[in-house]
Steps between C-alpha positions, in 0.01 A plus 500: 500500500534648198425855421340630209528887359174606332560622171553890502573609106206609363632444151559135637105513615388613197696236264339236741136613456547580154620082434212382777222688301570341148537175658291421772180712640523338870863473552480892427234615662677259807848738422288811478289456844822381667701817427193796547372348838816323651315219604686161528452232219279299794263786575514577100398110423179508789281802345191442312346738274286637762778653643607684196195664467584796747768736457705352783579144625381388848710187635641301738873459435578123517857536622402811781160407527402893522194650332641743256321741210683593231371760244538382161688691230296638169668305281456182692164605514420519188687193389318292788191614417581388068621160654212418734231621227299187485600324782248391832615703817553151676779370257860589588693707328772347383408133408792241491546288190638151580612613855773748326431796700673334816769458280526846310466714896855296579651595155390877489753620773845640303820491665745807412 
């Protein structure tokens, strides 16, 4: 099995964010809720934007299969609440375009 260092430079983290934003909304929002609530990409891809509209998350870990609450950063905050502005509380989160977002949560882990 292979094992996978999260990345730890913020300067790193910011560089990333800074490219996601001016390219693609979802893929950094995805980057963004991944790295302020430590949630794995398969919890990440299952919450609808009724879940986004507390301060905290309330799920059920796929992999552990625990019930877990985790309290939400400002700044994700306020960037989920830009990103869901519009959207119907029923619709997930983070739609996937042409079944890409399978493919993108086994690219994002980086090996160093």
């Amino acid at each position: 099995m292979n094992f996978v260092q999260p990345i730890r430079d913020p300067e790193y983290i910011r560089v990333i964010k800074k490219f996601l934003k001016e390219k693609n909304e979802r893929n950094y929002m995805l980057f963004l809720t991944g790295i302020n609530s430590g949630l794995r990409i398969s919890d990440i891809l299952k919450l609808r934007v009724s879940d986004v509209r507390r301060p905290y998350f309330n799920i059920k870990e796929q992999k552990t299969s625990k019930a877990k609450r985790i309290a939400m950063t400002p700044l994700l905050q306020r960037e989920l609440k830009a990103y869901t502005e519009g959207k119907e509380d029923h619709e997930y989160l983070f739609k996937s375009r042409e079944g890409l977002i399978s493919q993108l949560a086994g690219a994002w882990p980086i090996k160093y």
